[in-house]
Short mmCIF file of C-alpha atoms and ligand atoms in Angstrom, two decimals:
data_model
loop_
_atom_site.label_atom_id
_atom_site.label_comp_id
_atom_site.label_asym_id
_atom_site.label_seq_id
_atom_site.Cartn_x
_atom_site.Cartn_y
_atom_site.Cartn_z
CA MET A 1 121.71 108.81 180.34
CA GLY A 2 120.26 105.70 182.16
CA ASP A 3 116.88 104.47 183.02
CA THR A 4 117.23 103.57 186.39
CA ASN A 5 113.37 102.66 186.63
CA LEU A 6 113.43 100.12 183.33
CA ASP A 7 110.57 97.32 183.62
CA VAL A 8 112.30 94.61 182.40
CA SER A 9 109.80 92.14 183.61
CA ARG A 10 108.13 91.40 180.22
CA LEU A 11 111.08 93.05 177.77
CA THR A 12 111.45 90.79 174.87
CA ILE A 13 114.83 90.73 173.09
CA ARG A 14 113.39 92.64 170.15
CA GLU A 15 111.93 95.36 172.67
CA ALA A 16 115.12 95.40 174.49
CA GLY A 17 117.23 95.79 171.16
CA ASP A 18 114.96 98.54 170.23
CA LEU A 19 115.84 100.19 173.30
CA LEU A 20 119.60 99.92 173.18
CA ALA A 21 119.55 100.98 169.39
CA SER A 22 118.06 103.95 170.08
CA GLY A 23 120.43 104.93 173.49
CA ALA A 24 117.08 104.73 175.59
CA CYS A 25 118.92 102.59 177.73
CA SER A 26 122.50 100.96 177.83
CA ALA A 27 123.31 97.63 178.33
CA VAL A 28 124.79 98.36 181.71
CA ASP A 29 121.33 99.69 182.64
CA LEU A 30 119.51 96.85 181.39
CA THR A 31 121.59 94.17 182.76
CA ASP A 32 121.19 95.97 186.45
CA ALA A 33 117.60 96.36 185.96
CA LEU A 34 117.44 92.91 185.46
CA LEU A 35 120.16 91.87 188.36
CA ARG A 36 117.77 93.83 190.49
CA ARG A 37 114.61 92.37 189.55
CA ILE A 38 116.18 88.85 190.10
CA GLN A 39 117.14 89.56 193.57
CA ASP A 40 113.60 91.12 194.41
CA VAL A 41 111.93 88.01 193.42
CA ASP A 42 114.54 84.57 192.89
CA SER A 43 113.97 84.17 196.68
CA ASN A 44 110.28 83.05 196.25
CA ILE A 45 111.19 81.47 192.65
CA HIS A 46 114.80 79.75 193.01
CA ALA A 47 115.26 80.10 189.35
CA TYR A 48 118.74 80.44 189.56
CA VAL A 49 121.47 78.48 191.09
CA SER A 50 124.13 81.21 190.83
CA LEU A 51 124.97 84.81 189.56
CA ASP A 52 128.06 86.59 189.11
CA ALA A 53 127.05 90.54 188.77
CA ASP A 54 130.50 91.57 188.57
CA PHE A 55 130.65 89.11 185.26
CA ALA A 56 127.60 90.37 184.02
CA LEU A 57 128.30 93.90 184.53
CA GLN A 58 131.93 93.76 182.73
CA GLN A 59 130.22 92.20 179.31
CA ALA A 60 127.54 94.60 179.68
CA ARG A 61 129.95 97.43 179.88
CA ALA A 62 132.16 95.63 176.74
CA ALA A 63 128.89 95.89 174.83
CA ASP A 64 128.52 99.06 175.73
CA GLU A 65 131.81 100.26 174.32
CA ALA A 66 131.44 97.68 171.06
CA ARG A 67 128.18 100.16 170.08
CA ALA A 68 129.98 103.11 170.87
CA GLN A 69 132.23 101.79 168.29
CA GLY A 70 129.82 101.19 165.62
CA LYS A 71 129.15 97.60 166.30
CA SER A 72 125.55 96.41 166.15
CA GLY A 73 123.40 93.51 166.25
CA PRO A 74 120.28 91.85 167.91
CA LEU A 75 122.02 90.77 170.62
CA LEU A 76 124.47 93.16 171.57
CA GLY A 77 124.01 93.98 175.09
CA ILE A 78 121.10 91.53 175.22
CA PRO A 79 121.27 89.49 178.99
CA ILE A 80 120.52 85.91 178.67
CA GLY A 81 120.44 83.29 181.49
CA VAL A 82 122.35 80.15 180.88
CA LYS A 83 121.14 76.53 182.18
CA ASP A 84 123.60 74.92 184.31
CA LEU A 85 125.29 72.48 182.12
CA LEU A 86 126.35 74.59 179.88
CA ASN A 87 130.40 75.82 179.88
CA VAL A 88 130.83 79.62 180.00
CA ALA A 89 134.65 79.72 180.63
CA GLY A 90 135.52 80.87 184.30
CA GLN A 91 131.97 80.39 185.32
CA PRO A 92 130.81 77.37 187.40
CA CYS A 93 128.82 74.43 185.75
CA THR A 94 127.16 72.57 188.30
CA CYS A 95 124.80 70.70 186.24
CA SER A 96 122.80 70.96 189.65
CA SER A 97 124.47 68.03 190.88
CA HIS A 98 127.15 68.20 193.87
CA ILE A 99 129.11 65.90 192.06
CA LEU A 100 130.22 68.92 189.89
CA GLU A 101 130.58 71.51 193.11
CA GLY A 102 133.38 73.70 192.66
CA TYR A 103 134.29 73.41 189.22
CA THR A 104 134.95 76.04 186.69
CA ALA A 105 134.43 75.70 182.80
CA PRO A 106 137.83 76.15 181.10
CA TYR A 107 136.16 76.69 177.64
CA ASP A 108 133.12 78.29 176.24
CA ALA A 109 130.48 75.95 174.71
CA THR A 110 130.16 76.96 171.07
CA VAL A 111 126.82 78.33 171.16
CA ILE A 112 128.33 80.53 173.97
CA ALA A 113 131.14 81.27 172.20
CA ARG A 114 128.79 82.32 169.32
CA LEU A 115 126.45 84.46 171.37
CA ARG A 116 128.96 85.98 173.41
CA GLU A 117 131.07 87.09 169.73
CA ALA A 118 127.54 88.55 169.24
CA GLY A 119 127.65 90.55 172.10
CA ALA A 120 124.82 88.78 174.76
CA VAL A 121 125.66 89.21 178.24
CA PHE A 122 125.59 86.00 180.46
CA VAL A 123 123.87 87.07 183.74
CA GLY A 124 123.70 84.06 185.62
CA ARG A 125 123.09 79.94 185.89
CA THR A 126 119.41 78.42 185.60
CA ASN A 127 118.72 75.81 187.83
CA MET A 128 117.66 72.03 186.35
CA ASP A 129 117.03 68.70 187.35
CA GLU A 130 120.66 67.12 188.03
CA PHE A 131 122.20 66.53 184.70
CA ALA A 132 118.73 66.83 182.93
CA MET A 133 117.16 63.77 184.08
CA GLY A 134 113.61 64.85 184.93
CA SER A 135 110.84 66.79 184.61
CA SER A 136 110.32 68.81 187.36
CA THR A 137 113.61 70.38 188.88
CA GLU A 138 113.02 68.28 191.83
CA ASN A 139 115.72 66.33 191.24
CA SER A 140 118.37 69.63 190.97
CA ALA A 141 120.54 68.84 194.28
CA TYR A 142 120.34 72.44 195.29
CA MET A 143 116.55 73.61 195.10
CA VAL A 144 113.59 73.16 193.71
CA THR A 145 112.37 75.88 191.13
CA ARG A 146 108.86 77.21 191.77
CA ASN A 147 106.17 77.69 189.07
CA PRO A 148 105.80 81.19 188.90
CA VAL A 149 102.28 81.02 187.84
CA ASP A 150 101.42 78.90 190.68
CA LEU A 151 103.99 78.65 193.42
CA GLU A 152 102.59 75.11 194.69
CA ARG A 153 103.43 74.14 191.14
CA VAL A 154 106.52 72.43 189.55
CA PRO A 155 108.18 74.90 186.19
CA GLY A 156 108.67 71.52 184.45
CA GLY A 157 112.01 70.33 183.69
CA SER A 158 114.94 69.58 183.40
CA SER A 159 115.05 73.29 182.10
CA GLY A 160 112.77 74.24 184.58
CA GLY A 161 114.85 77.37 186.09
CA SER A 162 115.12 79.03 182.25
CA ALA A 163 111.71 78.63 181.89
CA ALA A 164 110.58 79.95 185.32
CA ALA A 165 112.95 82.81 184.84
CA LEU A 166 111.28 84.04 181.72
CA ALA A 167 107.70 83.61 183.45
CA ALA A 168 108.65 85.30 186.65
CA GLY A 169 110.33 88.35 184.68
CA GLU A 170 113.71 87.25 185.87
CA ALA A 171 115.20 87.05 182.20
CA ILE A 172 114.75 88.15 178.72
CA ALA A 173 115.74 84.94 177.24
CA THR A 174 117.36 81.72 178.37
CA LEU A 175 119.03 78.85 177.15
CA GLY A 176 117.54 75.48 177.56
CA THR A 177 118.63 71.69 176.47
CA ASP A 178 116.13 68.89 175.31
CA THR A 179 116.94 65.29 175.43
CA GLY A 180 113.38 64.14 175.72
CA GLY A 181 111.40 67.22 176.46
CA SER A 182 113.33 69.46 178.44
CA ILE A 183 112.94 72.62 176.52
CA ARG A 184 109.27 72.50 175.25
CA GLN A 185 107.56 70.69 178.65
CA PRO A 186 109.08 73.72 181.00
CA ALA A 187 108.37 75.89 178.24
CA ALA A 188 104.58 74.81 178.22
CA PHE A 189 104.31 74.58 182.20
CA CYS A 190 105.29 78.04 182.46
CA GLY A 191 103.82 79.73 179.48
CA CYS A 192 106.72 80.59 177.38
CA VAL A 193 108.18 79.80 174.03
CA GLY A 194 110.84 76.96 173.77
CA LEU A 195 112.46 75.76 170.80
CA LYS A 196 114.11 71.86 170.14
CA PRO A 197 116.15 72.35 166.80
CA THR A 198 116.72 69.51 164.71
CA TYR A 199 119.53 67.00 165.96
CA GLY A 200 122.81 68.55 164.18
CA ARG A 201 121.23 72.04 163.64
CA VAL A 202 122.99 73.69 166.80
CA SER A 203 126.26 72.38 168.29
CA ARG A 204 126.57 70.46 171.25
CA TYR A 205 129.89 71.01 172.25
CA GLY A 206 130.63 72.14 175.56
CA LEU A 207 127.33 71.06 176.60
CA THR A 208 127.73 68.56 179.46
CA ALA A 209 126.28 65.33 177.49
CA PHE A 210 123.06 63.38 178.76
CA ALA A 211 122.05 61.25 176.01
CA SER A 212 124.44 62.28 173.02
CA SER A 213 122.16 60.99 170.09
CA LEU A 214 119.08 62.87 171.61
CA ASP A 215 120.76 66.14 173.22
CA GLN A 216 119.66 69.51 171.53
CA ILE A 217 120.30 73.44 172.67
CA GLY A 218 117.74 75.47 172.34
CA PRO A 219 116.23 78.91 173.13
CA MET A 220 113.62 79.60 175.55
CA THR A 221 111.79 82.88 175.27
CA HIS A 222 108.66 85.35 175.82
CA THR A 223 107.93 85.52 172.08
CA VAL A 224 108.41 83.55 168.93
CA GLU A 225 110.21 86.14 166.95
CA ASP A 226 112.99 85.82 169.98
CA ALA A 227 113.13 82.42 169.42
CA ALA A 228 114.05 83.04 165.76
CA ILE A 229 116.51 85.79 166.99
CA LEU A 230 118.41 83.52 169.28
CA LEU A 231 118.56 80.56 167.19
CA GLN A 232 119.96 82.44 164.27
CA ALA A 233 123.00 83.21 166.56
CA MET A 234 123.35 79.63 167.53
CA ALA A 235 122.61 77.26 164.60
CA GLY A 236 125.49 75.96 162.22
CA LEU A 237 128.21 73.72 161.54
CA ASP A 238 130.70 73.71 163.78
CA THR A 239 134.13 71.49 163.41
CA MET A 240 134.28 70.73 167.40
CA ASP A 241 130.74 68.76 166.59
CA SER A 242 131.29 66.41 163.85
CA THR A 243 126.77 65.72 164.41
CA THR A 244 126.33 69.56 163.15
CA LEU A 245 124.85 69.49 159.70
CA ASP A 246 126.85 71.30 157.04
CA VAL A 247 123.61 73.12 155.87
CA PRO A 248 123.16 76.90 155.27
CA VAL A 249 121.38 78.63 158.01
CA PRO A 250 118.42 80.23 156.65
CA ASP A 251 117.09 83.49 157.85
CA TYR A 252 114.62 82.61 160.50
CA ARG A 253 113.03 86.08 161.14
CA ALA A 254 112.06 86.54 157.41
CA ALA A 255 110.42 83.23 157.52
CA LEU A 256 107.58 84.58 160.10
CA GLN A 257 104.54 85.58 158.45
CA HIS A 258 101.14 86.46 159.58
CA ASP A 259 98.88 84.14 158.27
CA LEU A 260 98.93 79.82 157.54
CA LYS A 261 97.56 80.21 153.69
CA GLY A 262 98.98 77.18 151.68
CA MET A 263 99.84 75.52 154.95
CA ARG A 264 98.64 71.72 155.65
CA LEU A 265 99.11 71.19 159.15
CA GLY A 266 98.30 67.63 160.42
CA LEU A 267 96.96 66.51 163.86
CA PRO A 268 98.45 62.87 164.86
CA LYS A 269 95.71 60.87 166.33
CA GLU A 270 97.84 59.20 168.99
CA TYR A 271 98.38 62.69 170.61
CA PHE A 272 94.93 62.96 171.09
CA VAL A 273 94.10 60.11 173.51
CA ASP A 274 91.96 58.91 176.16
CA GLY A 275 92.92 59.94 179.63
CA MET A 276 94.48 63.33 178.34
CA ASP A 277 93.42 66.17 180.61
CA ASP A 278 90.44 67.95 179.39
CA ALA A 279 91.47 71.10 179.45
CA VAL A 280 94.59 70.39 177.71
CA ARG A 281 92.63 68.94 174.63
CA ALA A 282 90.28 71.92 174.69
CA SER A 283 92.88 74.54 175.06
CA ILE A 284 94.68 72.71 171.99
CA LEU A 285 91.77 72.04 169.67
CA GLN A 286 91.03 75.72 170.08
CA ALA A 287 94.33 76.55 168.99
CA VAL A 288 94.22 74.30 165.77
CA ASP A 289 91.01 75.93 165.20
CA THR A 290 92.94 79.62 165.22
CA CYS A 291 95.43 77.64 162.92
CA ARG A 292 92.34 77.01 160.29
CA ALA A 293 91.05 80.59 160.76
CA LEU A 294 94.60 81.42 159.42
CA GLY A 295 94.52 79.92 156.38
CA ALA A 296 95.85 76.28 157.31
CA GLU A 297 94.39 73.35 155.78
CA ILE A 298 94.03 70.64 158.88
CA VAL A 299 94.69 67.09 158.13
CA ASP A 300 94.43 63.81 160.39
CA VAL A 301 97.63 62.20 160.24
CA SER A 302 98.55 58.86 162.26
CA LEU A 303 101.92 58.13 164.19
CA PRO A 304 101.26 54.64 164.89
CA HIS A 305 104.36 53.72 167.11
CA THR A 306 104.19 56.56 169.35
CA GLU A 307 103.02 54.12 172.03
CA TYR A 308 106.73 52.98 172.44
CA SER A 309 108.11 55.93 172.41
CA ILE A 310 108.68 56.10 176.61
CA ALA A 311 109.68 52.84 176.83
CA VAL A 312 112.33 53.26 173.45
CA TYR A 313 113.25 56.63 175.18
CA TYR A 314 114.03 55.50 178.79
CA ILE A 315 116.26 52.86 177.18
CA ILE A 316 118.32 54.91 174.92
CA ALA A 317 118.46 57.68 177.01
CA THR A 318 119.81 55.63 179.98
CA ALA A 319 122.16 53.47 178.06
CA GLU A 320 123.69 56.65 176.90
CA ALA A 321 123.80 58.23 180.05
CA SER A 322 125.54 55.43 181.56
CA ALA A 323 128.27 55.94 179.44
CA ASN A 324 128.57 59.75 179.63
CA LEU A 325 128.41 60.03 183.23
CA ALA A 326 131.39 57.05 183.62
CA ARG A 327 133.63 60.55 183.49
CA PHE A 328 132.42 61.70 186.56
CA ASP A 329 134.93 59.50 188.89
CA GLY A 330 136.52 62.35 191.14
CA VAL A 331 139.51 62.19 188.83
CA ARG A 332 138.71 64.83 186.03
CA TYR A 333 135.92 66.87 187.34
CA GLY A 334 134.46 68.63 190.55
CA ARG A 335 134.26 66.90 193.57
CA ARG A 336 136.43 64.06 195.05
CA VAL A 337 135.42 61.89 198.11
CA SER A 338 138.80 59.48 198.84
CA PRO A 339 138.23 58.11 202.06
CA GLY A 340 141.85 56.33 202.00
CA ASN A 341 144.28 55.51 199.18
CA ASP A 342 142.48 53.28 197.00
CA PRO A 343 141.37 54.48 193.78
CA VAL A 344 138.48 52.24 193.13
CA GLU A 345 137.52 53.06 196.22
CA MET A 346 137.56 56.63 195.35
CA TYR A 347 135.66 56.18 192.19
CA GLY A 348 132.81 54.27 194.62
CA ALA A 349 132.74 56.90 196.97
CA THR A 350 132.86 60.15 195.06
CA ARG A 351 129.65 58.67 193.04
CA GLU A 352 127.91 57.35 195.78
CA ALA A 353 128.22 61.04 197.50
CA GLY A 354 128.18 62.79 194.37
CA PHE A 355 125.45 61.77 192.70
CA GLY A 356 121.69 61.75 193.65
CA ALA A 357 118.71 59.01 193.35
CA GLU A 358 117.74 59.61 189.88
CA VAL A 359 120.94 60.06 188.60
CA LYS A 360 122.07 56.41 190.04
CA ARG A 361 119.08 54.88 188.97
CA ARG A 362 119.43 56.18 185.21
CA ILE A 363 122.95 54.76 185.55
CA ILE A 364 121.87 51.45 186.73
CA LEU A 365 119.27 50.95 184.03
CA GLY A 366 121.38 52.23 181.27
CA THR A 367 124.09 49.68 182.73
CA TYR A 368 121.57 46.57 182.63
CA VAL A 369 120.20 47.64 179.02
CA LEU A 370 123.56 47.68 177.88
CA SER A 371 125.13 44.21 179.64
CA SER A 372 125.40 41.12 177.78
CA GLY A 373 122.39 39.10 177.53
CA TYR A 374 120.04 41.85 177.84
CA TYR A 375 121.59 44.09 175.00
CA ASP A 376 119.60 42.42 172.44
CA ALA A 377 116.33 42.33 173.91
CA TYR A 378 116.68 45.72 174.88
CA TYR A 379 119.05 48.13 173.55
CA LEU A 380 118.91 46.96 170.05
CA ARG A 381 115.25 46.23 170.02
CA ALA A 382 114.93 49.87 171.06
CA GLN A 383 117.14 51.21 168.29
CA LYS A 384 114.68 49.41 165.95
CA VAL A 385 111.60 51.03 167.07
CA ARG A 386 113.48 53.94 167.11
CA ARG A 387 113.85 53.88 163.61
CA LEU A 388 109.93 53.02 163.27
CA ILE A 389 109.09 56.01 165.16
CA LEU A 390 111.20 58.23 162.73
CA GLN A 391 109.49 56.48 159.81
CA ASP A 392 105.96 57.67 160.89
CA PHE A 393 107.37 61.16 161.33
CA GLU A 394 108.37 60.99 157.64
CA ASN A 395 105.24 59.52 156.46
CA ALA A 396 103.41 62.32 157.64
CA PHE A 397 105.81 64.94 156.64
CA ALA A 398 105.57 63.66 153.08
CA THR A 399 101.98 65.18 153.01
CA CYS A 400 102.07 67.71 155.84
CA ASP A 401 104.21 70.88 156.48
CA ALA A 402 104.33 70.83 160.32
CA LEU A 403 102.16 68.99 163.03
CA LEU A 404 100.12 70.31 165.52
CA ALA A 405 100.02 68.49 169.29
CA PRO A 406 100.02 69.31 172.76
CA ALA A 407 103.53 69.55 174.42
CA THR A 408 102.49 67.51 177.88
CA PRO A 409 99.20 65.57 178.66
CA THR A 410 98.44 67.86 181.71
CA PRO A 411 99.17 71.41 182.85
CA ALA A 412 101.78 71.81 185.98
CA PHE A 413 101.86 69.28 188.40
CA ARG A 414 102.25 70.24 192.07
CA VAL A 415 105.36 70.10 194.12
CA GLY A 416 105.76 66.57 195.41
CA GLU A 417 103.04 64.93 193.23
CA ASN A 418 105.15 62.60 191.31
CA THR A 419 108.08 62.43 193.23
CA GLY A 420 107.11 59.08 194.82
CA ASP A 421 106.50 57.32 191.19
CA PRO A 422 109.11 57.62 188.84
CA LEU A 423 107.24 55.80 186.27
CA LYS A 424 104.80 58.57 186.57
CA MET A 425 107.00 61.08 186.08
CA TYR A 426 108.64 59.53 182.94
CA LEU A 427 105.33 59.37 181.42
CA SER A 428 104.51 62.97 181.13
CA ASP A 429 107.21 63.09 178.50
CA VAL A 430 104.83 61.05 176.13
CA PHE A 431 104.53 63.68 173.44
CA THR A 432 108.08 65.70 173.70
CA ALA A 433 110.67 62.29 173.49
CA THR A 434 109.23 61.38 169.90
CA ALA A 435 110.95 64.54 168.47
CA ASN A 436 114.32 63.78 170.18
CA LEU A 437 113.96 60.02 168.98
CA ALA A 438 113.30 61.16 165.36
CA GLY A 439 115.81 64.08 165.46
CA ILE A 440 113.01 66.44 164.17
CA CYS A 441 112.69 70.10 165.26
CA ALA A 442 109.63 71.01 167.68
CA MET A 443 108.62 73.83 169.27
CA SER A 444 105.92 74.58 172.42
CA VAL A 445 104.15 77.93 172.15
CA PRO A 446 101.68 79.11 174.97
CA SER A 447 98.39 77.96 173.71
CA PHE A 448 95.00 79.20 175.63
CA SER A 449 94.95 78.99 179.55
CA THR A 450 93.15 76.97 181.81
CA SER A 451 89.82 78.02 183.60
CA GLU A 452 92.53 78.02 186.68
CA GLY A 453 94.72 80.06 184.57
CA LEU A 454 97.38 77.33 183.94
CA PRO A 455 99.76 77.54 180.69
CA VAL A 456 99.33 74.77 178.30
CA GLY A 457 101.80 74.40 175.68
CA LEU A 458 100.97 74.00 172.03
CA GLN A 459 103.64 71.81 170.34
CA ILE A 460 104.24 72.29 166.64
CA LEU A 461 106.75 69.45 165.05
CA GLY A 462 108.62 69.95 161.88
CA PRO A 463 110.48 67.79 159.69
CA ALA A 464 114.20 67.88 160.24
CA LEU A 465 115.23 71.37 159.31
CA GLY A 466 111.72 72.40 159.29
CA GLU A 467 112.48 75.21 161.70
CA THR A 468 111.42 77.86 159.23
CA GLN A 469 107.92 76.16 158.97
CA ILE A 470 107.46 75.57 162.96
CA LEU A 471 108.35 79.52 163.35
CA ARG A 472 106.01 80.31 160.83
CA VAL A 473 103.18 78.60 162.87
CA GLY A 474 104.17 79.52 166.03
CA HIS A 475 104.35 83.40 165.12
CA ALA A 476 100.93 83.55 162.96
CA PHE A 477 99.42 81.60 166.27
CA GLU A 478 101.16 83.94 168.48
CA GLN A 479 100.08 87.06 167.03
CA ARG A 480 96.43 86.08 166.25
CA LYS A 481 95.83 84.73 169.97
CA LYS A 482 97.51 88.14 171.14
CA ALA A 483 95.03 89.92 168.81
CA VAL A 484 91.95 88.16 170.17
CA ALA A 485 93.03 88.32 174.11
N1 LIG B 501 112.01 64.31 181.26
C1 LIG B 501 112.90 63.44 180.47
C2 LIG B 501 113.79 62.81 181.02
O1 LIG B 501 113.75 62.66 182.45
C3 LIG B 501 113.90 64.21 179.29
C4 LIG B 501 115.03 65.39 179.99
C5 LIG B 501 115.55 66.05 179.17
O2 LIG B 501 115.07 66.59 177.75
N2 LIG B 501 116.81 66.22 179.50
O3 LIG B 501 114.95 62.34 180.87
#
């Protein structure tokens, strides 16, 4: 048995699961085919920071044995790429930073443990902006990932490796994290599906923290159905993360339907502003028409505090990052640079050599906004405006099941285009950071591409624990778009 010519490049979790369940291929065949595909194309894309073929094949063999003994399930034997900031026991976890060079994770993150239990196979570690700070993967200490749709363009970030791996056919599904858009923005740039769950829906235990009140782990996939499958296995209460919600996990796949009859979808006017790219606007308006044709009622809504979201996000995220990244001191994790015997000198030298420019910028900014004299003016005020941003969403969701918006103001930009201007880079998060600040769920689904063939992401935002609604909208839209294409 075994199909050595297996084409894995567009294979979904569901299709791969069907092949495995029917015996058309084994998990070892699948993993082997995927590893060969990565070998063929990754030298142009640079989606993976590291691969461990022996480790992957060993898990695939275990999945095949479990199946032979009667085990089944949608993720049994499915290879998955993991963003390089989630701990997988025995594997490196660099966060694409020099400071974690040589570090080996001693334990599994909760999401990893759950996926392992479900029989998933961890093939490799995907590239990212250092410590998830960035929107292009250009802040990785190791390599710049290229957008497979156009190699001159960025794949987005910070989960750019996870998105590019999908678009290049080097992954069946991947995991990303989203603090201000890092799942949705790269998904939009690369033409795949990316879902940021409600804060507390998925455990953050074993995720290297960037901004703990904003971070969530989520699925990145070829289809909305695959996102539902992966989220199902990841979501739920975890005693290791006290912020996880003690709310039953619904059957996400059962929520998928083919029409949107009876749904009210809001269009936030602040997400259709002057200055946004015309091709993005046209694509999203066409997507809105498609949702209307599927039976949804479309209504105008306003989220008046949207204009403050970037300022608020970059105060809160940097403040939390400055505290979280204090743990990288040369004593406990990864690399140590020790010029003499003085420990204080060692901390400084380690952090100076280990962190890249953007990470340092954020630590400095975050330390500043928390410092006495500035705390009230920046951090405290930002927390108050954060509450107003949440209130805007609560008002909108009082009358709507979900909201439709662009995921990003432009399609993928060119490599190098924004690196000289950090503020310009920060502004690309304008439509995504709001969902993290409010703690709600949101997903990017491929909308109609631009005339140049660049992907555009339709963002579907839902209330807290509204994953079933956004999955339903995303699936119905995706199926209709496929039917008319
Ligand atoms: N681009 C945003 C930032 O640089 C978001 C990052 C993220 O979601 N991890 O902070």
